[in-house]
């Protein structure tokens, strides 16, 4: 009888404890992300920026008073290193970023990283709507690739080199993207690589890339396209104009989808 009573009491206590912890946890919410929390050190800021901010995308730009401004004005403010882009509520799959003033005691390396990235993004934004430079190349298979090749087609261009870890890391994603548009004869994918044909053939035998690959493009990418970050992606519209410039693959799928529906 004692054993039965003991187990009955223990069962009641266990249930009460469970109920207490369940009610306590139910009232708790995940700590809110604040500008102060993400600016506590450079590592936290870079992680937040990587996961939440895509400045190359089309987004709703808000000033520090939450008033909508142009993307150009928004990027210009960021180049000064006095603000961070802070993600606010997104609507209809379009991100909304607000300028938040950086406190004077914030790590200077955070300010520098924001300004550096904003300068690149502003340069790329200013390229939108301009003609892509003329060229006449041959890919690894000897196939000619010229501006005439682009006529009346949407073109996705990946700029990279074989010793760029980020360039290689995105191979699975961009390969998947080409397969999604394999039935679209009006969309073509090419890549410009710094490396020699011999280096590329050996490398691509182990890590295939579904794009047409043009070798020996270091000088063209540096002097004509003025690139200083890799990978860089271009999307050209059917008029041969630059529709979008992106520093990584995250915004590529969305930007290509938008361009392909025009």
mmCIF file of C-alpha atoms in Angstrom:
data_model
loop_
_atom_site.group_PDB
_atom_site.id
_atom_site.type_symbol
_atom_site.label_atom_id
_atom_site.label_comp_id
_atom_site.label_asym_id
_atom_site.label_seq_id
_atom_site.Cartn_x
_atom_site.Cartn_y
_atom_site.Cartn_z
ATOM 1 C CA UNK A 1 0.000 0.000 0.000
ATOM 2 C CA UNK A 2 2.883 2.313 0.880
ATOM 3 C CA UNK A 3 4.542 1.701 -2.482
ATOM 4 C CA UNK A 4 1.331 2.515 -4.300
ATOM 5 C CA UNK A 5 0.898 5.721 -2.304
ATOM 6 C CA UNK A 6 4.566 6.671 -2.886
ATOM 7 C CA UNK A 7 4.317 6.251 -6.668
ATOM 8 C CA UNK A 8 1.006 8.115 -6.721
ATOM 9 C CA UNK A 9 2.564 11.099 -4.914
ATOM 10 C CA UNK A 10 5.646 11.059 -7.162
ATOM 11 C CA UNK A 11 3.453 10.958 -10.261
ATOM 12 C CA UNK A 12 1.524 13.988 -9.019
ATOM 13 C CA UNK A 13 4.731 15.899 -8.255
ATOM 14 C CA UNK A 14 6.172 15.083 -11.686
ATOM 15 C CA UNK A 15 3.003 16.269 -13.406
ATOM 16 C CA UNK A 16 2.955 19.520 -11.395
ATOM 17 C CA UNK A 17 6.624 20.207 -12.186
ATOM 18 C CA UNK A 18 6.039 19.498 -15.871
ATOM 19 C CA UNK A 19 3.045 21.834 -15.891
ATOM 20 C CA UNK A 20 5.036 24.555 -14.151
ATOM 21 C CA UNK A 21 7.943 24.427 -16.622
ATOM 22 C CA UNK A 22 5.589 24.225 -19.607
ATOM 23 C CA UNK A 23 3.687 27.331 -18.495
ATOM 24 C CA UNK A 24 6.964 29.165 -17.820
ATOM 25 C CA UNK A 25 8.418 28.317 -21.216
ATOM 26 C CA UNK A 26 5.161 29.203 -22.960
ATOM 27 C CA UNK A 27 5.453 32.781 -21.790
ATOM 28 C CA UNK A 28 9.029 33.141 -22.960
ATOM 29 C CA UNK A 29 9.877 34.556 -26.378
ATOM 30 C CA UNK A 30 13.054 34.481 -28.369
ATOM 31 C CA UNK A 31 15.324 37.403 -27.594
ATOM 32 C CA UNK A 32 14.707 40.182 -30.065
ATOM 33 C CA UNK A 33 17.520 41.172 -32.401
ATOM 34 C CA UNK A 34 18.442 44.791 -31.801
ATOM 35 C CA UNK A 35 20.992 47.105 -33.441
ATOM 36 C CA UNK A 36 22.899 47.139 -30.158
ATOM 37 C CA UNK A 37 23.131 43.348 -30.018
ATOM 38 C CA UNK A 38 24.418 42.904 -33.567
ATOM 39 C CA UNK A 39 26.992 45.665 -33.156
ATOM 40 C CA UNK A 40 28.551 44.213 -30.023
ATOM 41 C CA UNK A 41 31.460 42.834 -32.059
ATOM 42 C CA UNK A 42 32.583 42.329 -35.656
ATOM 43 C CA UNK A 43 31.881 38.588 -35.783
ATOM 44 C CA UNK A 44 28.264 39.014 -34.688
ATOM 45 C CA UNK A 45 27.749 41.842 -37.165
ATOM 46 C CA UNK A 46 29.205 39.886 -40.096
ATOM 47 C CA UNK A 47 27.027 36.885 -39.234
ATOM 48 C CA UNK A 48 23.913 39.076 -39.102
ATOM 49 C CA UNK A 49 24.815 40.764 -42.382
ATOM 50 C CA UNK A 50 25.483 37.416 -44.092
ATOM 51 C CA UNK A 51 22.112 35.972 -43.038
ATOM 52 C CA UNK A 52 19.852 39.013 -43.330
ATOM 53 C CA UNK A 53 21.188 41.720 -45.655
ATOM 54 C CA UNK A 54 21.394 41.465 -49.461
ATOM 55 C CA UNK A 55 22.153 44.963 -50.710
ATOM 56 C CA UNK A 56 22.319 43.844 -54.344
ATOM 57 C CA UNK A 57 18.654 42.826 -54.253
ATOM 58 C CA UNK A 58 15.642 45.052 -54.857
ATOM 59 C CA UNK A 59 14.556 46.252 -51.429
ATOM 60 C CA UNK A 60 12.516 48.952 -49.720
ATOM 61 C CA UNK A 61 14.992 51.538 -48.436
ATOM 62 C CA UNK A 62 14.127 53.504 -45.295
ATOM 63 C CA UNK A 63 16.034 56.337 -43.674
ATOM 64 C CA UNK A 64 16.617 56.527 -39.915
ATOM 65 C CA UNK A 65 13.122 57.999 -39.457
ATOM 66 C CA UNK A 66 11.557 55.049 -41.359
ATOM 67 C CA UNK A 67 10.784 57.282 -44.342
ATOM 68 C CA UNK A 68 11.179 55.602 -47.736
ATOM 69 C CA UNK A 69 14.126 56.833 -49.826
ATOM 70 C CA UNK A 70 15.806 55.701 -53.040
ATOM 71 C CA UNK A 71 18.195 52.767 -53.056
ATOM 72 C CA UNK A 72 20.965 55.069 -54.339
ATOM 73 C CA UNK A 73 20.476 57.462 -51.408
ATOM 74 C CA UNK A 74 20.432 54.533 -48.988
ATOM 75 C CA UNK A 75 23.712 53.097 -50.309
ATOM 76 C CA UNK A 76 25.301 56.540 -50.350
ATOM 77 C CA UNK A 77 24.569 56.924 -46.650
ATOM 78 C CA UNK A 78 26.107 53.514 -45.926
ATOM 79 C CA UNK A 79 29.334 54.412 -47.720
ATOM 80 C CA UNK A 80 30.012 56.983 -44.973
ATOM 81 C CA UNK A 81 30.332 54.223 -42.363
ATOM 82 C CA UNK A 82 27.965 55.971 -39.975
ATOM 83 C CA UNK A 83 24.926 53.710 -40.419
ATOM 84 C CA UNK A 84 24.066 50.025 -40.587
ATOM 85 C CA UNK A 85 21.301 48.485 -42.724
ATOM 86 C CA UNK A 86 18.818 46.882 -40.310
ATOM 87 C CA UNK A 87 16.193 44.453 -41.588
ATOM 88 C CA UNK A 88 12.624 45.399 -40.751
ATOM 89 C CA UNK A 89 9.392 43.593 -41.594
ATOM 90 C CA UNK A 90 9.365 42.349 -45.179
ATOM 91 C CA UNK A 91 6.275 42.506 -47.363
ATOM 92 C CA UNK A 92 5.422 40.515 -50.493
ATOM 93 C CA UNK A 93 8.859 38.807 -50.428
ATOM 94 C CA UNK A 94 10.588 42.190 -50.724
ATOM 95 C CA UNK A 95 13.062 42.989 -47.975
ATOM 96 C CA UNK A 96 12.876 46.268 -46.135
ATOM 97 C CA UNK A 97 16.054 47.793 -44.674
ATOM 98 C CA UNK A 98 16.272 50.805 -42.386
ATOM 99 C CA UNK A 99 19.287 53.007 -41.690
ATOM 100 C CA UNK A 100 20.336 52.843 -38.049
ATOM 101 C CA UNK A 101 22.870 55.329 -36.694
ATOM 102 C CA UNK A 102 26.027 53.709 -35.356
ATOM 103 C CA UNK A 103 27.001 54.726 -31.809
ATOM 104 C CA UNK A 104 30.381 56.492 -31.451
ATOM 105 C CA UNK A 105 31.909 53.668 -29.383
ATOM 106 C CA UNK A 106 31.151 50.993 -32.007
ATOM 107 C CA UNK A 107 34.120 48.932 -33.223
ATOM 108 C CA UNK A 108 35.745 50.867 -36.075
ATOM 109 C CA UNK A 109 36.243 47.636 -38.027
ATOM 110 C CA UNK A 110 32.455 47.259 -38.240
ATOM 111 C CA UNK A 111 32.148 50.766 -39.659
ATOM 112 C CA UNK A 112 34.889 50.040 -42.180
ATOM 113 C CA UNK A 113 33.317 46.741 -43.297
ATOM 114 C CA UNK A 114 29.932 48.403 -43.860
ATOM 115 C CA UNK A 115 31.437 51.287 -45.828
ATOM 116 C CA UNK A 116 33.566 48.971 -47.976
ATOM 117 C CA UNK A 117 30.653 46.734 -48.895
ATOM 118 C CA UNK A 118 28.369 49.709 -49.571
ATOM 119 C CA UNK A 119 30.922 51.274 -51.931
ATOM 120 C CA UNK A 120 31.029 48.049 -53.969
ATOM 121 C CA UNK A 121 27.244 47.736 -53.998
ATOM 122 C CA UNK A 122 26.812 51.362 -55.078
ATOM 123 C CA UNK A 123 29.242 50.854 -57.971
ATOM 124 C CA UNK A 124 27.308 47.782 -59.059
ATOM 125 C CA UNK A 125 23.967 49.558 -58.690
ATOM 126 C CA UNK A 126 25.222 52.362 -60.942
ATOM 127 C CA UNK A 127 26.095 49.780 -63.603
ATOM 128 C CA UNK A 128 22.467 48.698 -63.926
ATOM 129 C CA UNK A 129 20.929 49.814 -67.211
ATOM 130 C CA UNK A 130 24.307 50.307 -68.916
ATOM 131 C CA UNK A 131 25.491 48.188 -71.905
ATOM 132 C CA UNK A 132 27.739 45.253 -71.082
ATOM 133 C CA UNK A 133 31.211 45.865 -72.605
ATOM 134 C CA UNK A 134 31.799 44.413 -76.066
ATOM 135 C CA UNK A 135 33.917 41.296 -76.353
ATOM 136 C CA UNK A 136 34.840 38.404 -78.610
ATOM 137 C CA UNK A 137 35.929 35.256 -76.778
ATOM 138 C CA UNK A 138 36.035 31.481 -77.158
ATOM 139 C CA UNK A 139 35.039 29.023 -74.464
ATOM 140 C CA UNK A 140 36.974 25.885 -73.495
ATOM 141 C CA UNK A 141 35.361 23.994 -76.371
ATOM 142 C CA UNK A 142 36.387 26.616 -78.923
ATOM 143 C CA UNK A 143 32.875 27.974 -79.303
ATOM 144 C CA UNK A 144 32.765 31.740 -80.064
ATOM 145 C CA UNK A 145 31.032 33.924 -77.479
ATOM 146 C CA UNK A 146 30.390 37.517 -78.529
ATOM 147 C CA UNK A 147 27.896 40.289 -77.908
ATOM 148 C CA UNK A 148 26.077 38.944 -80.943
ATOM 149 C CA UNK A 149 25.672 35.660 -79.036
ATOM 150 C CA UNK A 150 23.741 37.620 -76.427
ATOM 151 C CA UNK A 151 21.313 39.165 -78.886
ATOM 152 C CA UNK A 152 17.699 38.828 -77.688
ATOM 153 C CA UNK A 153 18.762 36.586 -74.812
ATOM 154 C CA UNK A 154 18.987 36.881 -71.052
ATOM 155 C CA UNK A 155 22.569 36.146 -70.038
ATOM 156 C CA UNK A 156 23.867 35.052 -66.651
ATOM 157 C CA UNK A 157 27.622 35.590 -66.230
ATOM 158 C CA UNK A 158 29.673 34.203 -63.350
ATOM 159 C CA UNK A 159 33.134 35.714 -62.776
ATOM 160 C CA UNK A 160 35.512 33.513 -60.794
ATOM 161 C CA UNK A 161 38.844 31.686 -60.485
ATOM 162 C CA UNK A 162 39.780 28.231 -59.260
ATOM 163 C CA UNK A 163 41.514 29.336 -56.021
ATOM 164 C CA UNK A 164 38.500 31.324 -54.810
ATOM 165 C CA UNK A 165 36.764 29.253 -52.060
ATOM 166 C CA UNK A 166 33.493 31.209 -52.237
ATOM 167 C CA UNK A 167 33.409 30.822 -56.022
ATOM 168 C CA UNK A 168 33.668 27.044 -55.712
ATOM 169 C CA UNK A 169 31.325 26.761 -52.738
ATOM 170 C CA UNK A 170 28.426 28.033 -54.848
ATOM 171 C CA UNK A 171 28.930 25.517 -57.710
ATOM 172 C CA UNK A 172 26.078 23.218 -56.554
ATOM 173 C CA UNK A 173 23.684 26.154 -56.394
ATOM 174 C CA UNK A 174 24.495 27.650 -59.798
ATOM 175 C CA UNK A 175 24.487 24.194 -61.396
ATOM 176 C CA UNK A 176 20.996 23.673 -59.997
ATOM 177 C CA UNK A 177 19.965 27.044 -61.388
ATOM 178 C CA UNK A 178 21.028 26.101 -64.922
ATOM 179 C CA UNK A 179 18.926 22.941 -64.713
ATOM 180 C CA UNK A 180 15.883 24.982 -63.701
ATOM 181 C CA UNK A 181 16.132 26.985 -66.942
ATOM 182 C CA UNK A 182 17.321 24.218 -69.267
ATOM 183 C CA UNK A 183 14.135 24.499 -71.369
ATOM 184 C CA UNK A 184 14.504 28.262 -71.830
ATOM 185 C CA UNK A 185 16.352 28.818 -75.095
ATOM 186 C CA UNK A 186 16.389 32.546 -74.414
ATOM 187 C CA UNK A 187 18.521 32.196 -71.248
ATOM 188 C CA UNK A 188 22.206 31.292 -71.431
ATOM 189 C CA UNK A 189 24.844 30.807 -68.757
ATOM 190 C CA UNK A 190 28.533 31.597 -69.250
ATOM 191 C CA UNK A 191 31.439 32.071 -66.874
ATOM 192 C CA UNK A 192 34.580 34.126 -67.117
ATOM 193 C CA UNK A 193 37.567 32.562 -65.337
ATOM 194 C CA UNK A 194 41.037 33.955 -64.664
ATOM 195 C CA UNK A 195 42.762 30.620 -65.198
ATOM 196 C CA UNK A 196 44.346 28.948 -68.223
ATOM 197 C CA UNK A 197 42.542 26.306 -70.303
ATOM 198 C CA UNK A 198 44.843 23.576 -68.948
ATOM 199 C CA UNK A 199 44.193 24.549 -65.317
ATOM 200 C CA UNK A 200 40.441 24.784 -65.870
ATOM 201 C CA UNK A 201 40.073 21.476 -67.675
ATOM 202 C CA UNK A 202 41.923 19.667 -64.897
ATOM 203 C CA UNK A 203 39.930 21.432 -62.179
ATOM 204 C CA UNK A 204 36.497 21.085 -63.822
ATOM 205 C CA UNK A 205 37.035 17.355 -64.363
ATOM 206 C CA UNK A 206 36.725 17.033 -60.568
ATOM 207 C CA UNK A 207 34.278 19.879 -59.914
ATOM 208 C CA UNK A 208 31.946 20.323 -62.899
ATOM 209 C CA UNK A 209 30.347 23.670 -63.705
ATOM 210 C CA UNK A 210 27.258 23.744 -65.934
ATOM 211 C CA UNK A 211 28.147 27.132 -67.425
ATOM 212 C CA UNK A 212 30.147 27.629 -70.606
ATOM 213 C CA UNK A 213 33.641 28.539 -69.370
ATOM 214 C CA UNK A 214 35.855 31.213 -70.953
ATOM 215 C CA UNK A 215 39.535 31.033 -69.842
ATOM 216 C CA UNK A 216 42.226 33.700 -69.433
ATOM 217 C CA UNK A 217 39.803 36.446 -68.384
ATOM 218 C CA UNK A 218 41.845 38.034 -65.577
ATOM 219 C CA UNK A 219 42.801 41.164 -67.520
ATOM 220 C CA UNK A 220 39.293 41.638 -68.939
ATOM 221 C CA UNK A 221 37.659 41.282 -65.529
ATOM 222 C CA UNK A 222 40.148 43.600 -63.824
ATOM 223 C CA UNK A 223 40.573 46.306 -66.459
ATOM 224 C CA UNK A 224 37.280 46.254 -68.374
ATOM 225 C CA UNK A 225 34.761 45.125 -65.755
ATOM 226 C CA UNK A 226 36.760 46.680 -62.888
ATOM 227 C CA UNK A 227 36.040 43.778 -60.554
ATOM 228 C CA UNK A 228 37.752 43.518 -57.192
ATOM 229 C CA UNK A 229 35.511 40.930 -55.527
ATOM 230 C CA UNK A 230 34.829 37.332 -56.475
ATOM 231 C CA UNK A 231 32.530 35.733 -57.245
ATOM 232 C CA UNK A 232 30.571 38.419 -59.080
ATOM 233 C CA UNK A 233 27.457 37.654 -61.106
ATOM 234 C CA UNK A 234 25.942 39.712 -63.924
ATOM 235 C CA UNK A 235 22.447 39.343 -65.336
ATOM 236 C CA UNK A 236 22.018 40.938 -68.748
ATOM 237 C CA UNK A 237 18.622 41.712 -70.250
ATOM 238 C CA UNK A 238 17.670 40.991 -73.844
ATOM 239 C CA UNK A 239 18.915 44.414 -74.909
ATOM 240 C CA UNK A 240 22.442 43.565 -73.762
ATOM 241 C CA UNK A 241 22.176 45.886 -70.773
ATOM 242 C CA UNK A 242 23.244 45.043 -67.234
ATOM 243 C CA UNK A 243 20.069 44.275 -65.302
ATOM 244 C CA UNK A 244 21.700 43.229 -62.024
ATOM 245 C CA UNK A 245 25.139 42.764 -60.474
ATOM 246 C CA UNK A 246 25.418 40.435 -57.484
ATOM 247 C CA UNK A 247 28.340 39.486 -55.248
ATOM 248 C CA UNK A 248 27.020 36.028 -54.406
ATOM 249 C CA UNK A 249 24.382 33.527 -55.420
ATOM 250 C CA UNK A 250 21.829 34.370 -52.712
ATOM 251 C CA UNK A 251 20.028 37.022 -54.710
ATOM 252 C CA UNK A 252 20.761 35.421 -58.080
ATOM 253 C CA UNK A 253 17.779 33.085 -58.220
ATOM 254 C CA UNK A 254 15.288 35.821 -57.304
ATOM 255 C CA UNK A 255 16.839 38.366 -59.700
ATOM 256 C CA UNK A 256 16.876 35.872 -62.577
ATOM 257 C CA UNK A 257 13.284 34.876 -61.902
ATOM 258 C CA UNK A 258 12.240 38.508 -62.046
ATOM 259 C CA UNK A 259 14.143 39.147 -65.288
ATOM 260 C CA UNK A 260 12.849 35.952 -66.925
ATOM 261 C CA UNK A 261 9.241 37.016 -66.364
ATOM 262 C CA UNK A 262 9.561 40.303 -68.240
#
